[in-house]
CSV table of C-alpha atoms in Angstrom, one decimal:
chain,number,residue,atom,x,y,z
T,180,MET,CA,5.8,35.6,-10.2
T,181,THR,CA,7.9,33.6,-12.7
T,182,LEU,CA,10.0,30.7,-11.4
T,183,SER,CA,13.2,29.7,-13.0
T,184,ARG,CA,14.1,26.0,-13.4
T,185,ARG,CA,16.7,26.4,-10.7
T,186,SER,CA,14.0,27.7,-8.3
T,187,LEU,CA,11.8,24.8,-9.1
T,188,LEU,CA,14.5,22.3,-8.3
T,189,LYS,CA,15.2,24.0,-5.0
T,190,LEU,CA,11.5,23.8,-4.1
T,191,ALA,CA,11.3,20.2,-5.0
T,192,LEU,CA,14.4,19.4,-2.9
T,193,ALA,CA,12.8,21.1,0.0
T,194,GLY,CA,9.9,18.6,-0.2
T,195,ALA,CA,7.4,20.6,-2.2
T,196,ALA,CA,6.7,18.0,-4.9
T,197,HIS,CA,4.5,20.2,-7.0
T,198,PRO,CA,5.5,23.8,-6.3
T,199,LEU,CA,3.3,25.3,-8.9
T,200,LEU,CA,0.2,23.7,-7.5
T,201,PRO,CA,-2.0,25.4,-4.9
T,202,VAL,CA,-1.3,25.0,-1.3
T,203,ARG,CA,-3.2,22.2,0.5
T,204,GLY,CA,-6.2,23.4,2.4
T,205,ILE,CA,-6.5,26.6,0.6
T,206,VAL,CA,-8.1,25.5,-2.7
T,207,SER,CA,-9.3,22.1,-1.8
T,208,GLN,CA,-13.0,21.7,-1.3
T,209,ALA,CA,-13.8,21.9,2.4
T,210,PHE,CA,-16.5,19.5,3.5
T,211,ALA,CA,-17.3,18.4,7.0
T,212,ALA,CA,-16.5,14.7,7.4
T,213,PRO,CA,-17.8,13.4,10.7
T,214,GLY,CA,-16.1,10.0,10.4
T,215,ALA,CA,-12.7,11.5,9.4
T,216,ALA,CA,-11.6,12.8,12.8
T,217,ASP,CA,-8.2,11.3,13.6
T,218,ALA,CA,-8.6,8.6,11.0
T,219,LYS,CA,-5.3,7.3,9.4
T,220,PHE,CA,-5.1,5.6,6.1
T,221,LEU,CA,-2.0,4.0,4.5
T,222,LEU,CA,-1.9,2.4,1.1
T,223,VAL,CA,0.9,-0.1,0.5
T,224,PHE,CA,1.5,-0.9,-3.2
T,225,LEU,CA,3.4,-4.1,-4.0
T,226,ARG,CA,4.9,-3.3,-7.4
T,227,GLY,CA,5.6,-6.2,-9.7
T,228,GLY,CA,2.4,-8.1,-9.3
T,229,TYR,CA,2.8,-10.5,-6.3
T,230,ASP,CA,1.8,-14.1,-6.3
T,231,ALA,CA,-1.3,-14.0,-4.1
T,232,ALA,CA,-2.1,-17.7,-4.6
T,233,ASN,CA,1.0,-18.5,-2.6
T,234,VAL,CA,0.2,-16.0,0.2
T,235,VAL,CA,-3.5,-16.8,0.9
T,236,ILE,CA,-3.3,-20.4,-0.3
T,237,PRO,CA,-6.2,-22.6,-1.4
T,238,VAL,CA,-4.9,-25.6,0.5
T,239,GLY,CA,-8.3,-27.4,0.0
T,240,SER,CA,-8.0,-27.3,-3.8
T,241,PRO,CA,-6.4,-30.4,-5.5
T,242,PHE,CA,-6.1,-28.1,-8.6
T,243,TYR,CA,-3.7,-25.9,-6.7
T,244,TYR,CA,-1.3,-28.8,-6.1
T,245,GLU,CA,-1.7,-30.1,-9.7
T,246,SER,CA,-0.9,-26.6,-11.1
T,247,ARG,CA,2.2,-26.0,-9.0
T,248,PRO,CA,4.4,-29.1,-8.9
T,249,THR,CA,7.5,-27.3,-7.4
T,250,ILE,CA,6.3,-24.0,-5.9
T,251,ALA,CA,3.1,-25.1,-4.0
T,252,LEU,CA,3.1,-24.8,-0.3
T,253,PRO,CA,2.5,-28.1,1.6
T,254,LYS,CA,-0.8,-28.4,3.4
T,255,PRO,CA,-0.9,-27.3,7.0
T,256,ASP,CA,1.3,-29.5,9.1
T,257,PRO,CA,2.2,-28.4,12.7
T,258,VAL,CA,5.6,-30.2,12.5
T,259,ASN,CA,6.6,-28.7,9.1
T,260,PRO,CA,7.7,-25.1,9.4
T,261,LEU,CA,7.6,-24.7,5.7
T,262,ALA,CA,4.0,-25.7,5.3
T,263,ALA,CA,1.1,-23.4,4.9
T,264,VAL,CA,-0.5,-22.2,8.2
T,265,ALA,CA,-4.2,-23.0,8.5
T,266,LEU,CA,-6.4,-19.9,8.5
T,267,ALA,CA,-9.3,-20.6,10.8
T,268,LEU,CA,-12.4,-19.1,9.3
T,269,ARG,CA,-15.4,-17.9,11.2
T,270,ASP,CA,-17.5,-20.6,9.7
T,271,GLY,CA,-15.1,-23.3,11.1
T,272,SER,CA,-13.8,-24.3,7.7
T,273,ALA,CA,-10.1,-24.4,6.9
T,274,ALA,CA,-9.8,-24.6,3.2
T,275,TRP,CA,-7.2,-21.8,3.1
T,276,GLY,CA,-3.8,-21.3,4.5
T,277,LEU,CA,-1.3,-18.5,5.0
T,278,HIS,CA,2.3,-18.5,3.8
T,279,PRO,CA,4.5,-19.5,6.8
T,280,ALA,CA,6.7,-16.4,6.4
T,281,LEU,CA,3.8,-14.5,7.7
T,282,LYS,CA,3.1,-16.8,10.7
T,283,ASP,CA,4.8,-14.6,13.3
T,284,THR,CA,3.6,-11.3,12.0
T,285,MET,CA,0.3,-11.4,10.2
T,286,LEU,CA,-1.3,-14.5,11.8
T,287,PRO,CA,-1.5,-12.7,15.2
T,288,LEU,CA,-3.4,-9.9,13.6
T,289,TRP,CA,-5.7,-12.4,11.9
T,290,ASP,CA,-6.4,-14.1,15.2
T,291,LYS,CA,-7.2,-10.7,16.8
T,292,GLN,CA,-9.6,-10.1,13.9
T,293,GLN,CA,-7.6,-7.1,12.8
T,294,LEU,CA,-6.7,-8.5,9.4
T,295,ALA,CA,-8.9,-9.5,6.5
T,296,PHE,CA,-8.0,-10.8,3.1
T,297,VAL,CA,-10.0,-10.0,-0.1
T,298,PRO,CA,-9.3,-12.8,-2.6
T,299,PHE,CA,-10.2,-12.3,-6.3
T,300,ALA,CA,-9.7,-8.5,-6.0
T,301,GLY,CA,-8.1,-6.2,-8.6
T,302,SER,CA,-8.6,-4.0,-11.6
T,303,ASP,CA,-10.6,-4.5,-14.7
T,304,ASP,CA,-7.5,-3.8,-16.7
T,305,LEU,CA,-6.4,-6.9,-18.6
T,306,THR,CA,-3.3,-5.5,-20.3
T,307,ARG,CA,-1.1,-7.4,-17.9
T,308,SER,CA,1.4,-4.6,-18.4
T,309,HIS,CA,3.1,-3.5,-15.1
T,310,PHE,CA,3.3,0.1,-16.1
T,311,GLU,CA,-0.1,0.5,-17.7
T,312,THR,CA,-1.9,-1.3,-14.9
T,313,GLN,CA,-0.1,0.6,-12.2
T,314,ASP,CA,-0.9,3.9,-13.8
T,315,SER,CA,-4.5,2.8,-14.3
T,316,VAL,CA,-5.0,1.7,-10.7
T,317,GLU,CA,-3.3,4.8,-9.3
T,318,THR,CA,-5.5,7.1,-11.2
T,319,GLY,CA,-8.6,5.4,-9.9
T,320,MET,CA,-10.3,6.0,-13.2
T,321,PRO,CA,-12.6,3.4,-15.0
T,322,VAL,CA,-10.8,1.3,-17.6
T,323,ALA,CA,-11.5,2.7,-21.1
T,324,ALA,CA,-13.3,0.4,-23.5
T,325,PRO,CA,-11.2,-1.2,-26.2
T,326,GLY,CA,-10.4,1.3,-28.9
T,327,ALA,CA,-11.6,4.3,-26.8
T,328,THR,CA,-9.4,7.1,-25.7
T,329,PRO,CA,-7.8,6.4,-22.3
T,330,HIS,CA,-9.1,8.4,-19.3
T,331,SER,CA,-7.1,11.3,-18.2
T,332,TYR,CA,-4.1,10.7,-15.9
T,333,GLY,CA,-4.3,14.2,-14.5
T,334,SER,CA,-4.7,13.1,-10.9
T,335,GLY,CA,-4.5,10.1,-8.5
T,336,PHE,CA,-7.3,8.8,-6.3
T,337,LEU,CA,-5.5,9.5,-3.0
T,338,ASN,CA,-4.9,13.1,-4.0
T,339,ARG,CA,-8.6,13.4,-4.9
T,340,LEU,CA,-9.5,11.8,-1.6
T,341,ALA,CA,-7.4,14.4,0.3
T,342,ALA,CA,-9.1,17.2,-1.8
T,343,THR,CA,-12.6,16.1,-0.6
T,344,LEU,CA,-11.6,16.1,3.1
T,345,ASP,CA,-11.3,19.1,5.3
T,346,GLY,CA,-7.7,19.6,6.5
T,347,ALA,CA,-6.4,16.3,5.2
T,348,THR,CA,-2.6,15.9,5.5
T,349,PRO,CA,-1.3,13.5,2.9
T,350,VAL,CA,2.2,12.3,2.4
T,351,SER,CA,4.1,9.9,0.1
T,352,PHE,CA,7.0,7.9,1.5
T,353,THR,CA,8.7,7.6,-1.9
T,354,ASP,CA,11.6,9.1,-3.8
T,355,GLY,CA,9.3,10.8,-6.3
T,356,LEU,CA,5.6,11.7,-6.2
T,357,PRO,CA,3.7,8.6,-7.4
T,358,THR,CA,0.7,9.0,-9.8
T,359,VAL,CA,-1.8,8.1,-7.0
T,360,MET,CA,-0.7,11.3,-5.1
T,361,THR,CA,-0.7,13.7,-8.0
T,362,GLY,CA,-3.4,16.3,-8.4
T,363,GLN,CA,-4.6,19.7,-7.1
T,364,VAL,CA,-3.5,19.0,-3.5
T,365,VAL,CA,0.2,19.6,-2.8
T,366,VAL,CA,1.6,16.4,-1.3
T,367,PRO,CA,5.1,16.3,0.2
T,368,ASN,CA,7.2,13.2,-0.6
T,369,VAL,CA,10.1,11.8,1.3
T,370,SER,CA,12.0,8.6,1.1
T,371,LEU,CA,12.7,6.8,4.4
T,372,LYS,CA,15.4,4.6,2.9
T,373,GLY,CA,18.3,6.9,3.7
T,374,THR,CA,19.2,9.3,6.5
T,375,GLY,CA,16.6,11.8,5.5
T,376,ARG,CA,19.1,14.6,5.9
T,377,SER,CA,18.4,17.8,4.1
T,378,PRO,CA,20.8,18.6,1.2
T,379,PHE,CA,21.1,22.1,2.7
T,380,ASP,CA,22.7,23.2,6.0
T,381,ASN,CA,21.0,25.7,8.3
T,382,ARG,CA,22.5,28.7,6.6
T,383,GLN,CA,21.4,27.6,3.2
T,384,MET,CA,17.9,26.7,4.4
T,385,ALA,CA,17.6,30.2,6.0
T,386,ILE,CA,18.6,31.8,2.7
T,387,LEU,CA,16.2,29.6,0.7
T,388,ALA,CA,13.3,30.3,3.2
T,389,GLY,CA,14.1,34.0,3.0
T,390,MET,CA,13.8,34.0,-0.8
T,391,TYR,CA,10.2,32.8,-0.6
T,392,GLU,CA,9.1,34.7,2.6
T,393,GLY,CA,5.8,36.3,2.0
T,394,THR,CA,5.0,34.4,-1.1
T,395,ARG,CA,2.5,31.6,-1.5
T,396,PHE,CA,5.4,29.1,-1.5
T,397,GLU,CA,6.5,30.0,2.0
T,398,PRO,CA,4.5,27.3,3.8
T,399,LEU,CA,5.6,24.7,1.3
T,400,ILE,CA,9.3,25.5,2.0
T,401,ALA,CA,8.7,25.4,5.7
T,402,GLU,CA,6.8,22.1,5.5
T,403,GLY,CA,9.5,20.5,3.4
T,404,PHE,CA,12.3,21.5,5.7
T,405,ASP,CA,10.2,20.5,8.8
T,406,LEU,CA,9.5,17.1,7.3
T,407,ARG,CA,13.1,16.4,6.5
T,408,LYS,CA,14.2,17.5,9.9
T,409,THR,CA,11.8,15.1,11.5
T,410,VAL,CA,12.9,12.2,9.3
T,411,ALA,CA,16.6,13.0,10.1
T,412,GLU,CA,15.8,13.0,13.8
T,413,GLN,CA,14.2,9.6,13.5
T,414,ALA,CA,17.2,8.3,11.5
T,415,GLU,CA,19.5,9.5,14.3
T,416,MET,CA,17.4,7.7,16.9
T,417,MET,CA,17.8,4.5,14.9
T,418,ASN,CA,21.6,5.1,14.6
T,419,THR,CA,22.0,5.6,18.3
T,420,GLY,CA,20.1,2.4,19.0
T,421,SER,CA,17.5,3.9,21.3
T,422,MET,CA,14.6,3.0,19.1
T,423,ALA,CA,16.2,-0.3,18.1
T,424,ALA,CA,16.5,-1.3,21.7
T,425,GLU,CA,12.9,-0.4,22.4
T,426,MET,CA,11.8,-2.5,19.4
T,427,GLN,CA,13.8,-5.5,20.7
T,428,ALA,CA,12.3,-5.2,24.1
T,429,ALA,CA,8.8,-4.8,22.9
T,430,ASN,CA,9.0,-7.8,20.6
T,431,CYS,CA,11.0,-10.2,22.8
T,432,ASN,CA,13.6,-10.2,20.0
T,433,ALA,CA,11.1,-11.9,17.7
T,434,ILE,CA,11.4,-9.3,15.0
T,435,THR,CA,14.7,-7.9,13.7
T,436,ALA,CA,14.8,-4.2,12.9
T,437,LYS,CA,16.0,-4.1,9.3
T,438,GLY,CA,14.8,-3.5,5.8
T,439,PHE,CA,11.1,-2.5,5.4
T,440,GLU,CA,10.4,-2.8,9.1
T,441,LEU,CA,12.6,0.2,9.9
T,442,GLU,CA,10.9,2.2,7.1
T,443,ALA,CA,7.5,1.2,8.4
T,444,ARG,CA,8.2,2.2,11.9
T,445,ARG,CA,9.4,5.6,10.8
T,446,MET,CA,6.3,5.9,8.7
T,447,ALA,CA,4.2,5.2,11.9
T,448,GLY,CA,6.2,7.9,13.8
T,449,LEU,CA,5.3,10.5,11.2
T,450,MET,CA,1.7,9.4,10.7
T,451,LYS,CA,0.9,9.5,14.4
T,452,ASP,CA,1.8,13.1,14.7
T,453,LYS,CA,1.7,14.8,11.3
T,454,PHE,CA,0.0,12.9,8.5
T,455,ASP,CA,-3.3,11.1,8.0
T,456,ILE,CA,-3.2,9.8,4.4
T,457,ALA,CA,-0.1,8.0,3.2
T,458,PHE,CA,1.4,5.9,0.5
T,459,ILE,CA,4.4,3.7,0.1
T,460,ASP,CA,5.4,1.2,-2.5
T,461,VAL,CA,7.5,-2.0,-2.1
T,462,GLY,CA,9.1,-3.5,-5.2
T,463,GLY,CA,10.6,-6.8,-6.2
T,464,TRP,CA,7.4,-9.0,-6.6
T,465,ASP,CA,7.9,-9.9,-10.3
T,466,THR,CA,8.8,-13.6,-9.6
T,467,HIS,CA,9.1,-15.2,-13.0
T,468,VAL,CA,12.0,-17.4,-12.1
T,469,ASN,CA,12.8,-19.6,-9.0
T,470,GLN,CA,10.0,-18.1,-7.0
T,471,GLY,CA,10.3,-20.7,-4.2
T,472,ASN,CA,7.7,-22.0,-1.8
T,473,GLY,CA,8.2,-22.1,1.9
T,474,GLN,CA,11.6,-20.7,1.4
T,475,GLY,CA,13.2,-18.6,-1.4
T,476,GLN,CA,12.5,-15.4,-3.2
T,477,LEU,CA,8.8,-14.8,-2.4
T,478,ALA,CA,9.2,-16.1,1.2
T,479,ASN,CA,12.0,-13.5,1.9
T,480,LEU,CA,9.9,-10.7,0.5
T,481,LEU,CA,6.9,-11.7,2.6
T,482,LEU,CA,9.0,-12.0,5.7
T,483,SER,CA,10.2,-8.5,5.3
T,484,LEU,CA,6.7,-7.2,4.4
T,485,GLY,CA,5.1,-8.9,7.4
T,486,GLN,CA,7.7,-7.6,9.8
T,487,GLY,CA,7.2,-4.1,8.4
T,488,LEU,CA,3.4,-4.1,8.7
T,489,ALA,CA,3.6,-5.6,12.2
T,490,GLY,CA,6.1,-3.0,13.2
T,491,PHE,CA,4.0,-0.3,11.8
T,492,ALA,CA,1.0,-1.5,13.8
T,493,GLU,CA,2.9,-1.7,17.0
T,494,GLN,CA,4.6,1.7,16.5
T,495,MET,CA,1.2,3.4,15.9
T,496,GLY,CA,0.3,2.6,19.5
T,497,PRO,CA,-3.3,3.8,20.4
T,498,ALA,CA,-3.6,5.4,16.9
T,499,TRP,CA,-3.7,1.8,15.5
T,500,SER,CA,-7.4,1.7,16.5
T,501,ARG,CA,-8.1,4.5,14.1
T,502,THR,CA,-5.9,3.2,11.3
T,503,VAL,CA,-6.7,1.3,8.2
T,504,VAL,CA,-3.9,-0.2,6.0
T,505,VAL,CA,-4.7,-1.6,2.6
T,506,VAL,CA,-2.1,-3.7,0.7
T,507,ILE,CA,-2.6,-4.0,-3.1
T,508,SER,CA,-0.7,-4.9,-6.3
T,509,GLU,CA,-1.3,-4.1,-9.9
T,510,PHE,CA,-2.3,-7.7,-10.6
T,511,GLY,CA,-1.9,-11.2,-9.5
T,512,ARG,CA,0.0,-13.9,-11.3
T,513,THR,CA,-0.7,-16.9,-13.5
T,514,PHE,CA,-2.2,-19.7,-11.5
T,515,ARG,CA,-0.1,-22.5,-13.1
T,516,GLU,CA,3.6,-22.6,-12.4
T,517,ASN,CA,5.7,-21.7,-15.5
T,518,GLY,CA,8.7,-23.6,-16.9
T,519,THR,CA,11.2,-21.7,-14.8
T,520,ARG,CA,9.7,-22.5,-11.4
T,521,GLY,CA,8.0,-19.1,-11.2
T,522,THR,CA,4.8,-17.4,-12.3
T,523,ASP,CA,3.9,-14.9,-15.0
T,524,HIS,CA,1.7,-11.8,-15.1
T,525,GLY,CA,-1.9,-12.6,-14.2
T,526,HIS,CA,-5.1,-10.8,-13.2
T,527,GLY,CA,-6.9,-11.3,-9.9
T,528,SER,CA,-5.0,-10.8,-6.7
T,529,VAL,CA,-5.6,-10.8,-2.9
T,530,TYR,CA,-5.9,-7.5,-1.1
T,531,TRP,CA,-5.0,-7.1,2.6
T,532,VAL,CA,-7.0,-4.9,4.9
T,533,LEU,CA,-5.7,-4.4,8.4
T,534,GLY,CA,-6.2,-2.1,11.3
T,535,GLY,CA,-7.3,-1.8,14.9
T,536,ALA,CA,-11.0,-1.5,13.9
T,537,VAL,CA,-11.0,-3.8,11.0
T,538,GLN,CA,-13.5,-6.6,11.1
T,539,GLY,CA,-10.9,-9.2,10.2
T,540,GLY,CA,-10.2,-12.9,10.7
T,541,ARG,CA,-12.2,-13.6,7.5
T,542,LEU,CA,-12.1,-13.6,3.7
T,543,ALA,CA,-14.2,-10.8,2.3
T,544,GLY,CA,-15.9,-10.3,-1.0
T,545,GLU,CA,-17.3,-12.8,-3.5
T,546,GLN,CA,-15.4,-16.0,-3.6
T,547,VAL,CA,-14.8,-18.4,-6.5
T,548,ALA,CA,-14.1,-22.1,-6.4
T,549,VAL,CA,-10.4,-22.8,-7.2
T,550,THR,CA,-10.9,-25.1,-10.1
T,551,PRO,CA,-9.9,-25.0,-13.8
T,552,GLN,CA,-13.4,-23.6,-14.6
T,553,GLY,CA,-13.0,-20.8,-12.1
T,554,LEU,CA,-10.0,-19.3,-13.8
T,555,ASN,CA,-10.0,-16.2,-15.9
T,556,GLN,CA,-9.1,-17.0,-19.5
T,557,ASN,CA,-7.9,-20.4,-18.2
T,558,ARG,CA,-4.7,-18.7,-16.8
T,559,ASP,CA,-5.3,-16.6,-13.7
T,560,TRP,CA,-7.7,-15.6,-10.9
T,561,PRO,CA,-10.8,-13.6,-11.9
T,562,VAL,CA,-11.6,-10.3,-10.4
T,563,THR,CA,-14.9,-10.4,-8.5
T,564,THR,CA,-14.1,-7.4,-6.2
T,565,GLU,CA,-13.1,-4.3,-8.2
T,566,TYR,CA,-10.6,-2.2,-6.4
T,567,ARG,CA,-12.4,1.1,-6.9
T,568,ALA,CA,-15.7,-0.3,-5.5
T,569,MET,CA,-13.9,-1.9,-2.5
T,570,LEU,CA,-11.9,1.2,-1.6
T,571,GLY,CA,-15.0,3.4,-2.2
T,572,GLY,CA,-16.9,1.3,0.3
T,573,LEU,CA,-14.0,1.6,2.8
T,574,PHE,CA,-13.7,5.4,2.4
T,575,ARG,CA,-17.4,5.7,2.9
T,576,ARG,CA,-17.0,3.9,6.2
T,577,ILE,CA,-13.9,5.7,7.3
T,578,TYR,CA,-14.8,9.2,6.3
T,579,SER,CA,-18.6,9.1,6.3
T,580,MET,CA,-18.4,10.2,2.7
T,581,ASP,CA,-21.6,10.8,0.7
T,582,THR,CA,-22.1,9.6,-2.9
T,583,GLY,CA,-21.2,13.0,-4.3
T,584,ARG,CA,-17.7,13.1,-2.7
T,585,LEU,CA,-17.1,9.4,-3.4
T,586,SER,CA,-17.7,10.1,-7.1
T,587,GLN,CA,-15.0,12.7,-7.1
T,588,VAL,CA,-12.5,10.1,-5.8
T,589,PHE,CA,-13.7,7.3,-8.0
T,590,PRO,CA,-15.7,8.6,-10.9
T,591,ASP,CA,-18.5,6.2,-12.2
T,592,ALA,CA,-17.7,3.6,-9.5
T,593,VAL,CA,-20.4,2.0,-7.3
T,594,PRO,CA,-19.0,1.6,-3.8
T,595,ARG,CA,-19.2,-1.8,-2.2
T,596,ASP,CA,-19.4,-2.1,1.5
T,597,LEU,CA,-17.7,-5.4,2.4
T,598,GLY,CA,-18.1,-4.7,6.1
T,599,LEU,CA,-14.4,-4.4,6.6
T,600,ILE,CA,-14.7,-1.8,9.4
């Protein structure tokens, strides 16, 4: 069967992001995965390289305060709402603090030991280019040696993860299909920013479905229409206020339902019933100018992100106990403040790992003293926990994956179990 460009566009609009690729579950390798039953995994990608040093803050380091004369967060002070919030570690130390914008949303999860941070995490990629590093991370391939041919970008690691699991149902909550979800498994994508309404009415959908009835694309068309119908129904619930009222009641009006929180709650509604591997990206983290400290640009972003993640956790309900959320970025930022009261592209970052079964309330991975000698190239945080090794260790725990299947997801990586779940 030959498809015209017009037909391809119609398929894409119906939610079939890669209509020429085989249908999920038909061609993917089917392996039994004892640990995969009912597991939910969400990857949140902060695009722009967020300033991790002002999120999980080394408040015990004099070098931190010397390096950031205007954007450093004050040391924990109960009477100062703009000061860092002390992170009580299991060993009783308190050399680290949390940005105050996350106090009402992420600190409760930390206290319940459902949130862990992994400082000095990231990729071996040192280009400090947003696009190159994002592509590199999303493919999940090892970084090519200087002068060597870059590794193929033919697939992303979440797509390969789905291909190794039996009956996995991945989805991307994005306008287009991101690199991390490309590959042999067909992955639907849908943006939750709008109404989610289908561009076709019922008559047009029936005609379109009829065109592909009996073909291998029939289930893709049906899945695309079904997904958009569900999203539209959720949007309608938001508009009528029924869900907003429920959210207010559940949170004692502590969290407002706007921005990322609405999207995150809609993600949870879909993941509870339909999908088990998901991706969303959140932009705006490239804070070169006027980054702020307890207030300002970064604080506003963190407030929205924290509300969204807390809303997602709440909306998942009992499924939260089987859910793992990982928050990453392409890189961290320079440790020293720049001349425009911001930070520039850096290297090591801090990853977040949260979920009902997460062994949280702690910093995981190899730690480095926050001193001038501890910096990478005298400018940013080093990477002691490589993202492929960390995620490989997590996937082994979540899905009981053996070495062979892990190597399909992250070729040439050695999984590291940080005891996160």
